[in-house]
Amino acid sequence: MGRHNLEYPKNVHNTVKRYNHQADYSLRTIHTIINTSPILHVSFNPPSSPFPVILPLIGQMGSFSHPSADLSSPLDIYLHGYVSSRIMNLSRSSTGSEPPGLPVCVAASKVDGIVLTLTPNSHNYNYRSAVLFGYASLVEDVEEKLYAMELITNSVVPDRWRNSRVPPNAAEMSSTQILRVKIESGSAKVREGVPTDERGDLEDDAVTSRVWTGVVPMYEVLGDPVPGPYNRIEGIPEHVSEWRERVNGEGREYALEAAEKDAPVPGKKRVGV
Amino acid sequence: MGRHNLEYPKNVHNTVKRYNHQADYSLRTIHTIINTSPILHVSFNPPSSPFPVILPLIGQMGSFSHPSADLSSPLDIYLHGYVSSRIMNLSRSSTGSEPPGLPVCVAASKVDGIVLTLTPNSHNYNYRSAVLFGYASLVEDVEEKLYAMELITNSVVPDRWRNSRVPPNAAEMSSTQILRVKIESGSAKVREGVPTDERGDLEDDAVTSRVWTGVVPMYEVLGDPVPGPYNRIEGIPEHVSEWRERVNGEGREYALEAAEKDAPVPGKKRVGV
């Protein structure tokens, strides 16, 4: 069995109950959704508050000990933050605890289309969503911190790191903090395909002759780059234009394909994204 | 002072510490970000788990007692879910507690552009993000439940409710559950504008002559509607085409304007979105 079949074990915390034919536990699926999301939502519990807190952060799956590991391998998630933020302080103070680190949930979701059906109840999205559960602690090692900073920068725009002013200076290194989350479990849900409705509505001429059904694809677009006030470079550098072209092509293509696929069949296991 | 100036009171849970010149506590700003987000991330604490859980849900700000209240008014948030999901069961069992309901955090984030600067450390997004903290309980009243179902359906596609098969039948009413979150506090962060860098880099010719700086606008697009396999309606209905036109125009326009605005100045309070 190839590594691409590795799955997170199911337990009470990560098992998907609703529409579980759309559930996916493969590392490749989950890690791909996390890595292609421009924003991650990270939840933690601050002390002395009844409410969990959600922070929008950027991050990326990675492995400092095996940097060439692919997305179907066991990986950590590295999150980028500011040194004095609450989640950083809590992670610092949890470092000596057992298990070490702050319990967090990391979520990423992407809407690929609006699925318009006969009745509001069966309306849906084509979407990809993933959650990971793990323990966050501060990266103290300078080499690992630089590895993660480069990983995260290049996840926003490929190859941006060496196309900007690096290495970070002392002030930048001390104001930036990186969290490493050791993953305990995770799951994904993916919906793609045409609308589905209940038989009662499908057989009701008065309904089908009145209600439009179909999918409106939804995708993110990177527009024409707008040079800043102190930019001195003519034209758009290759690493920026290539990235735009790829993101714009892939996003549109995925959403259009998802809109035309056969409807998901309950009980039939989907193939990962 | 008009109602548009209403703000959530600052406290230890919602006060923004990092880049606090980008913080906004006005109800209008926060509620607008929530209402224009196709997916909300909702966090809660299941019993006997160390990890908070994040669920992607759809939802909308509303007021059943004052349905015409605008976005600068105190509002609840209604969330749509499945009757037997864990968050619904926990909210049901929390209904008799004091304060009543399950403590939740609701977050919405939208990236409007990638801000490419001279050094990775000053890279940024133009973005809008909001969080709300409150207590979730089940909507038991049938009229309020129908109000919320229509509100949420029409938030996905304006006017979709009456353009589909309504009212919901008994099976649909019993399988759908609506959560009402009474809001305790909230905050928003908004970043818009051109890149900013540190003086040291701006004055370094070797850096400014090599590194492209600017903003790549990012916005969501609704593609051409794809009729489903059992659709019998010719053409695209007006409520769908008008919605597409508006969303596509507004998203692009916002991202382009954000890319060209003056950089945010620390200490200067921004005007809400």
CSV table of N, CA and C in Angstrom, one decimal, chain A residues 12-13 18 38-39 41 43 45 48-52 54 56 58 82 86 103-105 107 109 111 114 116-121 123 125 131 133-135 156-157 160 162-165 172 176 195-197 201-202 205 207-215 217-226 228 230-233 235 237 243, chain B residues 12-13 18 38-39 41 43 45 49-52 54 56 58 82 86 103-105 107 109 111 114 116-121 123 125 131 133-135 156-157 160 162-165 172 176 195-197 201-202 205 207-215 217-226 228 230-233 235 237 243:
chain,number,residue,atom,x,y,z
A,12,VAL,N,-13.5,9.7,18.3
A,12,VAL,CA,-14.8,10.5,18.6
A,12,VAL,C,-14.6,12.0,18.2
A,13,HIS,N,-13.4,12.5,18.2
A,13,HIS,CA,-13.2,13.9,17.9
A,13,HIS,C,-13.2,14.3,16.5
A,18,ARG,N,-22.4,13.7,9.8
A,18,ARG,CA,-23.4,14.2,8.9
A,18,ARG,C,-22.8,14.0,7.5
A,38,PRO,N,-5.7,30.3,1.6
A,38,PRO,CA,-4.9,31.5,1.9
A,38,PRO,C,-5.0,31.9,3.4
A,39,ILE,N,-6.1,31.5,4.0
A,39,ILE,CA,-6.3,31.8,5.5
A,39,ILE,C,-6.7,30.5,6.2
A,41,HIS,N,-8.2,29.1,9.9
A,41,HIS,CA,-8.9,29.5,11.1
A,41,HIS,C,-8.4,28.6,12.3
A,43,SER,N,-8.4,27.7,16.3
A,43,SER,CA,-9.2,27.9,17.6
A,43,SER,C,-8.4,27.4,18.8
A,45,ASN,N,-8.4,27.7,23.5
A,45,ASN,CA,-9.2,28.2,24.6
A,45,ASN,C,-8.3,29.1,25.5
A,48,SER,N,-9.8,31.5,31.6
A,48,SER,CA,-10.7,32.4,32.3
A,48,SER,C,-11.7,33.0,31.3
A,49,SER,N,-11.9,32.4,30.1
A,49,SER,CA,-13.0,32.8,29.2
A,49,SER,C,-13.9,31.6,28.9
A,50,PRO,N,-15.2,31.9,28.9
A,50,PRO,CA,-16.1,30.8,28.5
A,50,PRO,C,-16.0,30.4,27.0
A,51,PHE,N,-15.4,31.3,26.2
A,51,PHE,CA,-15.5,31.2,24.8
A,51,PHE,C,-14.2,30.7,24.2
A,52,PRO,N,-14.2,29.7,23.3
A,52,PRO,CA,-13.0,29.5,22.5
A,52,PRO,C,-12.8,30.7,21.6
A,54,ILE,N,-11.3,32.2,17.9
A,54,ILE,CA,-10.8,31.8,16.5
A,54,ILE,C,-9.9,33.0,16.0
A,56,PRO,N,-7.7,34.2,12.5
A,56,PRO,CA,-7.3,33.9,11.2
A,56,PRO,C,-5.7,34.0,11.1
A,58,ILE,N,-2.0,32.5,8.8
A,58,ILE,CA,-1.5,31.8,7.7
A,58,ILE,C,-0.6,30.7,8.1
A,82,TYR,N,2.5,36.8,15.6
A,82,TYR,CA,3.3,37.9,16.2
A,82,TYR,C,3.7,37.4,17.6
A,86,ARG,N,-1.7,36.5,22.0
A,86,ARG,CA,-2.2,35.6,23.1
A,86,ARG,C,-1.9,34.1,22.9
A,103,PRO,N,-3.7,22.9,23.1
A,103,PRO,CA,-4.6,22.2,22.2
A,103,PRO,C,-5.3,23.2,21.2
A,104,VAL,N,-5.2,22.9,19.9
A,104,VAL,CA,-5.8,23.8,18.9
A,104,VAL,C,-6.5,23.0,17.9
A,105,CYS,N,-7.4,23.7,17.2
A,105,CYS,CA,-8.1,23.1,16.0
A,105,CYS,C,-7.8,24.1,14.9
A,107,ALA,N,-8.7,24.9,10.9
A,107,ALA,CA,-9.7,24.6,9.9
A,107,ALA,C,-9.4,25.4,8.6
A,109,SER,N,-11.5,26.0,4.7
A,109,SER,CA,-12.7,25.8,3.9
A,109,SER,C,-12.7,26.6,2.7
A,111,VAL,N,-15.3,27.4,-0.8
A,111,VAL,CA,-16.5,27.1,-1.6
A,111,VAL,C,-16.2,27.1,-3.1
A,114,ILE,N,-22.2,27.1,-5.8
A,114,ILE,CA,-23.5,27.2,-5.1
A,114,ILE,C,-24.4,26.2,-5.8
A,116,LEU,N,-27.9,25.0,-6.5
A,116,LEU,CA,-29.3,25.4,-6.4
A,116,LEU,C,-30.2,24.2,-6.8
A,117,THR,N,-31.0,23.9,-5.8
A,117,THR,CA,-31.9,22.7,-6.0
A,117,THR,C,-33.4,23.1,-6.0
A,118,LEU,N,-34.3,22.2,-6.0
A,118,LEU,CA,-35.7,22.5,-6.1
A,118,LEU,C,-36.2,23.1,-4.8
A,119,THR,N,-35.7,22.6,-3.6
A,119,THR,CA,-36.2,23.1,-2.3
A,119,THR,C,-35.0,23.6,-1.5
A,120,PRO,N,-35.2,24.7,-0.7
A,120,PRO,CA,-34.1,25.2,0.1
A,120,PRO,C,-33.4,24.2,0.9
A,121,ASN,N,-34.1,23.2,1.4
A,121,ASN,CA,-33.5,22.2,2.3
A,121,ASN,C,-32.4,21.4,1.6
A,123,HIS,N,-30.5,22.6,-1.0
A,123,HIS,CA,-29.4,23.5,-1.5
A,123,HIS,C,-28.1,23.1,-0.8
A,125,TYR,N,-23.4,23.6,-1.0
A,125,TYR,CA,-22.3,24.1,-1.7
A,125,TYR,C,-21.5,22.9,-2.3
A,131,VAL,N,-10.3,19.9,8.9
A,131,VAL,CA,-9.9,20.3,10.2
A,131,VAL,C,-8.8,19.4,10.7
A,133,PHE,N,-6.6,18.6,14.4
A,133,PHE,CA,-6.5,18.8,15.9
A,133,PHE,C,-5.0,18.5,16.3
A,134,GLY,N,-4.5,19.3,17.2
A,134,GLY,CA,-3.1,19.0,17.6
A,134,GLY,C,-2.7,20.0,18.7
A,135,TYR,N,-1.4,19.8,19.1
A,135,TYR,CA,-0.8,20.6,20.2
A,135,TYR,C,0.2,21.6,19.6
A,156,VAL,N,2.5,31.5,0.1
A,156,VAL,CA,1.7,32.6,-0.3
A,156,VAL,C,1.9,33.0,-1.8
A,157,VAL,N,3.2,33.2,-2.1
A,157,VAL,CA,3.6,33.3,-3.5
A,157,VAL,C,4.8,32.4,-3.8
A,160,ARG,N,8.8,33.4,-3.6
A,160,ARG,CA,8.8,34.8,-3.1
A,160,ARG,C,10.0,35.0,-2.2
A,162,ARG,N,13.2,34.1,-2.0
A,162,ARG,CA,14.5,34.5,-2.6
A,162,ARG,C,14.3,35.7,-3.5
A,163,ASN,N,13.1,36.1,-3.8
A,163,ASN,CA,12.8,37.3,-4.6
A,163,ASN,C,12.5,38.5,-3.7
A,164,SER,N,12.8,38.4,-2.5
A,164,SER,CA,12.6,39.5,-1.6
A,164,SER,C,13.9,39.7,-0.7
A,165,ARG,N,13.9,40.7,0.2
A,165,ARG,CA,15.1,40.9,1.0
A,165,ARG,C,15.2,39.9,2.1
A,172,GLU,N,13.4,41.4,12.9
A,172,GLU,CA,12.4,40.6,12.3
A,172,GLU,C,12.3,39.2,12.9
A,176,THR,N,8.8,38.0,15.0
A,176,THR,CA,8.0,36.9,14.4
A,176,THR,C,8.1,35.7,15.2
A,195,PRO,N,-26.7,19.1,-8.7
A,195,PRO,CA,-27.7,19.1,-7.7
A,195,PRO,C,-28.3,17.7,-7.4
A,196,THR,N,-28.9,17.5,-6.2
A,196,THR,CA,-29.7,16.3,-6.0
A,196,THR,C,-30.9,16.8,-5.2
A,197,ASP,N,-32.0,16.1,-5.5
A,197,ASP,CA,-33.3,16.4,-4.8
A,197,ASP,C,-34.0,15.2,-4.4
A,201,ASP,N,-40.1,15.7,-5.0
A,201,ASP,CA,-40.0,17.0,-5.7
A,201,ASP,C,-39.7,16.7,-7.2
A,202,LEU,N,-38.8,15.8,-7.4
A,202,LEU,CA,-38.4,15.5,-8.8
A,202,LEU,C,-39.6,15.0,-9.7
A,205,ASP,N,-44.4,17.9,-11.3
A,205,ASP,CA,-44.2,18.8,-12.5
A,205,ASP,C,-44.4,20.3,-12.1
A,207,VAL,N,-43.4,21.7,-9.6
A,207,VAL,CA,-42.1,22.2,-9.0
A,207,VAL,C,-41.0,22.3,-10.1
A,208,THR,N,-40.8,21.2,-10.8
A,208,THR,CA,-39.7,21.2,-11.8
A,208,THR,C,-40.0,22.1,-13.0
A,209,SER,N,-41.2,22.5,-13.2
A,209,SER,CA,-41.4,23.4,-14.3
A,209,SER,C,-41.3,24.9,-13.9
A,210,ARG,N,-41.0,25.1,-12.6
A,210,ARG,CA,-41.0,26.5,-12.1
A,210,ARG,C,-39.6,26.8,-11.5
A,211,VAL,N,-38.9,25.8,-11.0
A,211,VAL,CA,-37.6,26.1,-10.3
A,211,VAL,C,-36.4,25.7,-11.1
A,212,TRP,N,-35.5,26.7,-11.3
A,212,TRP,CA,-34.2,26.5,-12.0
A,212,TRP,C,-33.3,25.7,-11.0
A,213,THR,N,-32.7,24.7,-11.5
A,213,THR,CA,-31.7,23.9,-10.7
A,213,THR,C,-30.4,23.8,-11.5
A,214,GLY,N,-29.3,23.9,-10.8
A,214,GLY,CA,-28.0,23.9,-11.4
A,214,GLY,C,-26.9,24.3,-10.4
A,215,VAL,N,-25.7,24.5,-10.9
A,215,VAL,CA,-24.6,24.9,-10.0
A,215,VAL,C,-24.0,26.2,-10.6
A,217,PRO,N,-20.7,28.0,-10.4
A,217,PRO,CA,-19.3,27.8,-9.9
A,217,PRO,C,-18.7,29.0,-9.3
A,218,MET,N,-17.9,28.8,-8.2
A,218,MET,CA,-17.3,29.9,-7.5
A,218,MET,C,-15.8,29.7,-7.4
A,219,TYR,N,-15.1,30.7,-7.7
A,219,TYR,CA,-13.6,30.5,-7.6
A,219,TYR,C,-12.9,31.8,-7.4
A,220,GLU,N,-11.7,31.8,-6.8
A,220,GLU,CA,-11.0,33.0,-6.5
A,220,GLU,C,-10.1,33.4,-7.7
A,221,VAL,N,-10.0,34.7,-7.9
A,221,VAL,CA,-9.2,35.2,-9.0
A,221,VAL,C,-8.2,36.1,-8.5
A,222,LEU,N,-7.0,36.0,-9.0
A,222,LEU,CA,-5.9,37.0,-8.7
A,222,LEU,C,-5.9,38.0,-9.9
A,223,GLY,N,-6.3,39.3,-9.6
A,223,GLY,CA,-6.4,40.3,-10.6
A,223,GLY,C,-5.0,40.8,-11.1
A,224,ASP,N,-5.1,41.8,-12.0
A,224,ASP,CA,-3.8,42.4,-12.4
A,224,ASP,C,-3.1,43.0,-11.3
A,225,PRO,N,-1.8,42.7,-11.2
A,225,PRO,CA,-0.9,43.3,-10.1
A,225,PRO,C,-0.9,44.8,-10.2
A,226,VAL,N,-1.0,45.4,-9.0
A,226,VAL,CA,-1.0,46.9,-8.9
A,226,VAL,C,0.4,47.3,-8.3
A,228,GLY,N,3.2,49.1,-6.3
A,228,GLY,CA,3.1,50.0,-5.1
A,228,GLY,C,3.8,51.3,-5.4
A,230,TYR,N,6.4,52.8,-4.1
A,230,TYR,CA,7.9,52.8,-4.1
A,230,TYR,C,8.5,51.7,-4.9
A,231,ASN,N,7.6,51.0,-5.8
A,231,ASN,CA,8.2,50.0,-6.7
A,231,ASN,C,9.0,50.6,-7.8
A,232,ARG,N,10.2,50.0,-8.1
A,232,ARG,CA,11.1,50.5,-9.1
A,232,ARG,C,11.3,49.5,-10.2
A,233,ILE,N,10.6,48.4,-10.1
A,233,ILE,CA,10.8,47.3,-11.1
A,233,ILE,C,9.8,47.5,-12.3
A,235,GLY,N,7.5,46.2,-15.2
A,235,GLY,CA,6.8,44.9,-15.6
A,235,GLY,C,6.6,44.1,-14.3
A,237,PRO,N,7.4,40.6,-12.3
A,237,PRO,CA,8.3,39.5,-12.3
A,237,PRO,C,7.7,38.1,-12.6
A,243,TRP,N,2.6,32.5,-11.0
A,243,TRP,CA,1.8,32.1,-9.9
A,243,TRP,C,0.3,32.5,-10.2
B,12,VAL,N,-11.5,41.9,27.7
B,12,VAL,CA,-10.3,41.1,27.5
B,12,VAL,C,-10.4,40.1,26.4
B,13,HIS,N,-11.7,39.7,26.1
B,13,HIS,CA,-11.8,38.6,25.1
B,13,HIS,C,-11.8,39.1,23.7
B,18,ARG,N,-2.7,43.1,18.3
B,18,ARG,CA,-1.8,43.3,17.2
B,18,ARG,C,-2.3,44.2,16.2
B,38,PRO,N,-19.5,33.5,2.6
B,38,PRO,CA,-20.3,32.4,2.2
B,38,PRO,C,-20.1,31.2,3.2
B,39,ILE,N,-19.1,31.2,4.0
B,39,ILE,CA,-18.9,30.2,5.0
B,39,ILE,C,-18.4,30.9,6.3
B,41,HIS,N,-16.9,30.1,10.2
B,41,HIS,CA,-16.2,29.1,11.0
B,41,HIS,C,-16.7,29.3,12.5
B,43,SER,N,-16.7,27.8,16.4
B,43,SER,CA,-15.9,27.0,17.3
B,43,SER,C,-16.7,26.8,18.6
B,45,ASN,N,-16.6,23.9,22.4
B,45,ASN,CA,-15.9,22.9,23.1
B,45,ASN,C,-16.8,21.7,23.4
B,49,SER,N,-13.1,16.5,25.5
B,49,SER,CA,-12.0,16.6,24.5
B,49,SER,C,-11.1,17.7,24.9
B,50,PRO,N,-9.8,17.6,24.7
B,50,PRO,CA,-8.9,18.7,25.0
B,50,PRO,C,-9.0,19.8,23.9
B,51,PHE,N,-9.6,19.5,22.7
B,51,PHE,CA,-9.5,20.4,21.6
B,51,PHE,C,-10.9,21.1,21.4
B,52,PRO,N,-10.8,22.4,21.1
B,52,PRO,CA,-12.0,23.1,20.6
B,52,PRO,C,-12.2,22.5,19.2
B,54,ILE,N,-13.8,23.3,15.3
B,54,ILE,CA,-14.3,24.3,14.3
B,54,ILE,C,-15.2,23.6,13.3
B,56,PRO,N,-17.5,24.4,9.7
B,56,PRO,CA,-17.9,25.4,8.7
B,56,PRO,C,-19.4,25.3,8.6
B,58,ILE,N,-23.2,27.8,7.5
B,58,ILE,CA,-23.7,29.0,6.9
B,58,ILE,C,-24.6,29.7,7.9
B,82,TYR,N,-27.6,20.5,11.0
B,82,TYR,CA,-28.3,19.3,10.9
B,82,TYR,C,-28.8,18.9,12.3
B,86,ARG,N,-23.3,17.3,16.6
B,86,ARG,CA,-22.9,17.5,17.9
B,86,ARG,C,-23.2,18.9,18.5
B,103,PRO,N,-21.4,28.2,24.7
B,103,PRO,CA,-20.4,29.3,24.3
B,103,PRO,C,-19.8,29.0,23.0
B,104,VAL,N,-19.9,29.9,22.0
B,104,VAL,CA,-19.3,29.7,20.7
B,104,VAL,C,-18.6,31.0,20.3
B,105,CYS,N,-17.7,30.8,19.3
B,105,CYS,CA,-17.0,31.9,18.6
B,105,CYS,C,-17.3,31.7,17.1
B,107,ALA,N,-16.4,33.1,13.3
B,107,ALA,CA,-15.4,33.9,12.6
B,107,ALA,C,-15.7,33.9,11.1
B,109,SER,N,-13.6,35.5,7.5
B,109,SER,CA,-12.4,36.1,7.0
B,109,SER,C,-12.5,36.1,5.4
B,111,VAL,N,-9.9,37.4,2.1
B,111,VAL,CA,-8.7,38.0,1.6
B,111,VAL,C,-9.0,38.8,0.3
B,114,ILE,N,-3.0,40.2,-2.1
B,114,ILE,CA,-1.8,39.8,-1.5
B,114,ILE,C,-0.8,41.0,-1.6
B,116,LEU,N,2.7,42.5,-1.5
B,116,LEU,CA,4.0,42.0,-1.7
B,116,LEU,C,5.0,43.2,-1.4
B,117,THR,N,5.8,43.0,-0.4
B,117,THR,CA,6.7,44.1,0.1
B,117,THR,C,8.2,43.7,-0.1
B,118,LEU,N,9.0,44.5,0.4
B,118,LEU,CA,10.5,44.3,0.1
B,118,LEU,C,11.0,43.1,0.9
B,119,THR,N,10.5,42.9,2.1
B,119,THR,CA,11.0,41.8,2.9
B,119,THR,C,9.8,40.9,3.4
B,120,PRO,N,10.1,39.6,3.5
B,120,PRO,CA,8.9,38.7,3.8
B,120,PRO,C,8.2,39.1,5.1
B,121,ASN,N,8.9,39.7,6.0
B,121,ASN,CA,8.3,40.1,7.3
B,121,ASN,C,7.2,41.1,7.1
B,123,HIS,N,5.3,41.4,4.4
B,123,HIS,CA,4.2,40.9,3.5
B,123,HIS,C,3.0,40.9,4.3
B,125,TYR,N,-1.7,40.7,3.9
B,125,TYR,CA,-2.9,40.6,3.0
B,125,TYR,C,-3.7,41.9,3.2
B,131,VAL,N,-14.9,38.5,14.3
B,131,VAL,CA,-15.2,37.4,15.2
B,131,VAL,C,-16.4,37.9,16.1
B,133,PHE,N,-18.5,36.6,19.7
B,133,PHE,CA,-18.6,35.6,20.8
B,133,PHE,C,-20.0,35.6,21.4
B,134,GLY,N,-20.6,34.5,21.6
B,134,GLY,CA,-22.0,34.4,22.1
B,134,GLY,C,-22.4,33.1,22.6
B,135,TYR,N,-23.7,33.0,23.0
B,135,TYR,CA,-24.3,31.8,23.5
B,135,TYR,C,-25.3,31.2,22.5
B,156,VAL,N,-27.7,33.3,0.7
B,156,VAL,CA,-26.9,32.6,-0.2
B,156,VAL,C,-27.2,33.1,-1.6
B,157,VAL,N,-28.4,33.2,-2.0
B,157,VAL,CA,-28.9,33.7,-3.3
B,157,VAL,C,-30.1,34.6,-3.0
B,160,ARG,N,-34.0,33.7,-3.3
B,160,ARG,CA,-34.1,32.3,-3.7
B,160,ARG,C,-35.3,31.6,-3.1
B,162,ARG,N,-38.5,32.3,-2.4
B,162,ARG,CA,-39.8,32.2,-3.1
B,162,ARG,C,-39.6,31.7,-4.5
B,163,ASN,N,-38.3,31.6,-5.0
B,163,ASN,CA,-38.1,31.0,-6.3
B,163,ASN,C,-37.8,29.5,-6.2
B,164,SER,N,-38.1,28.9,-5.0
B,164,SER,CA,-37.9,27.4,-4.9
B,164,SER,C,-39.1,26.8,-4.3
B,165,ARG,N,-39.1,25.5,-4.1
B,165,ARG,CA,-40.3,24.9,-3.5
B,165,ARG,C,-40.4,25.1,-2.0
B,172,GLU,N,-38.5,18.0,6.3
B,172,GLU,CA,-37.5,19.1,6.2
B,172,GLU,C,-37.4,19.9,7.5
B,176,THR,N,-33.9,19.9,9.9
B,176,THR,CA,-33.1,21.1,9.9
B,176,THR,C,-33.2,21.7,11.3
B,195,PRO,N,1.5,48.6,-0.2
B,195,PRO,CA,2.5,48.0,0.7
B,195,PRO,C,3.1,49.1,1.6
B,196,THR,N,3.6,48.6,2.7
B,196,THR,CA,4.5,49.4,3.6
B,196,THR,C,5.7,48.6,3.9
B,197,ASP,N,6.8,49.4,4.1
B,197,ASP,CA,8.1,48.7,4.5
B,197,ASP,C,8.8,49.6,5.5
B,201,ASP,N,14.9,49.4,4.6
B,201,ASP,CA,14.8,48.7,3.3
B,201,ASP,C,14.4,49.8,2.2
B,202,LEU,N,13.6,50.7,2.6
B,202,LEU,CA,13.2,51.7,1.6
B,202,LEU,C,14.3,52.5,1.1
B,205,ASP,N,19.1,51.0,-1.9
B,205,ASP,CA,19.0,50.8,-3.4
B,205,ASP,C,19.1,49.4,-3.9
B,207,VAL,N,18.1,46.8,-2.5
B,207,VAL,CA,16.9,46.1,-2.3
B,207,VAL,C,15.8,46.6,-3.2
B,208,THR,N,15.6,48.0,-3.3
B,208,THR,CA,14.5,48.5,-4.1
B,208,THR,C,14.7,48.3,-5.6
B,209,SER,N,15.9,48.2,-6.0
B,209,SER,CA,16.2,48.0,-7.4
B,209,SER,C,16.0,46.5,-7.8
B,210,ARG,N,15.8,45.6,-6.9
B,210,ARG,CA,15.7,44.2,-7.1
B,210,ARG,C,14.3,43.6,-6.9
B,211,VAL,N,13.6,44.2,-5.9
B,211,VAL,CA,12.4,43.5,-5.4
B,211,VAL,C,11.1,44.2,-5.9
B,212,TRP,N,10.2,43.6,-6.6
B,212,TRP,CA,9.0,44.1,-7.0
B,212,TRP,C,8.0,44.2,-5.8
B,213,THR,N,7.4,45.4,-5.7
B,213,THR,CA,6.4,45.6,-4.6
B,213,THR,C,5.1,46.1,-5.1
B,214,GLY,N,4.0,45.6,-4.6
B,214,GLY,CA,2.7,46.0,-5.0
B,214,GLY,C,1.7,45.0,-4.4
B,215,VAL,N,0.5,45.2,-4.9
B,215,VAL,CA,-0.7,44.4,-4.4
B,215,VAL,C,-1.2,43.6,-5.6
B,217,PRO,N,-4.6,42.0,-6.4
B,217,PRO,CA,-6.0,41.9,-5.9
B,217,PRO,C,-6.5,40.5,-6.0
B,218,MET,N,-7.3,40.1,-5.0
B,218,MET,CA,-7.9,38.8,-5.0
B,218,MET,C,-9.4,38.9,-4.7
B,219,TYR,N,-10.2,38.2,-5.5
B,219,TYR,CA,-11.7,38.3,-5.3
B,219,TYR,C,-12.3,37.1,-5.9
B,220,GLU,N,-13.5,36.8,-5.3
B,220,GLU,CA,-14.3,35.6,-5.7
B,220,GLU,C,-15.2,36.0,-6.9
B,221,VAL,N,-15.2,35.0,-7.8
B,221,VAL,CA,-16.0,35.2,-9.0
B,221,VAL,C,-17.1,34.1,-9.1
B,222,LEU,N,-18.3,34.4,-9.4
B,222,LEU,CA,-19.3,33.4,-9.7
B,222,LEU,C,-19.3,33.2,-11.2
B,223,GLY,N,-19.0,32.0,-11.7
B,223,GLY,CA,-18.9,31.7,-13.1
B,223,GLY,C,-20.3,31.5,-13.7
B,224,ASP,N,-20.2,31.1,-15.0
B,224,ASP,CA,-21.5,30.9,-15.7
B,224,ASP,C,-22.3,29.7,-15.1
B,225,PRO,N,-23.5,29.9,-14.8
B,225,PRO,CA,-24.4,28.9,-14.2
B,225,PRO,C,-24.4,27.6,-15.1
B,226,VAL,N,-24.3,26.5,-14.5
B,226,VAL,CA,-24.3,25.2,-15.2
B,226,VAL,C,-25.7,24.5,-14.8
B,228,GLY,N,-28.5,21.9,-14.1
B,228,GLY,CA,-28.3,20.5,-13.6
B,228,GLY,C,-29.1,19.5,-14.5
B,230,TYR,N,-31.7,17.6,-14.2
B,230,TYR,CA,-33.2,17.6,-14.2
B,230,TYR,C,-33.8,19.0,-14.3
B,231,ASN,N,-32.9,20.0,-14.7
B,231,ASN,CA,-33.5,21.3,-14.9
B,231,ASN,C,-34.3,21.4,-16.1
B,232,ARG,N,-35.5,22.1,-16.0
B,232,ARG,CA,-36.4,22.2,-17.2
B,232,ARG,C,-36.6,23.7,-17.6
B,233,ILE,N,-35.9,24.6,-16.9
B,233,ILE,CA,-36.1,26.0,-17.1
B,233,ILE,C,-35.2,26.5,-18.2
B,235,GLY,N,-32.9,29.2,-20.1
B,235,GLY,CA,-32.2,30.4,-19.6
B,235,GLY,C,-31.9,30.5,-18.2
B,237,PRO,N,-32.6,32.3,-14.6
B,237,PRO,CA,-33.6,33.2,-14.0
B,237,PRO,C,-33.0,34.5,-13.5
B,243,TRP,N,-27.9,38.5,-9.1
B,243,TRP,CA,-27.0,38.2,-8.0
B,243,TRP,C,-25.6,38.0,-8.5
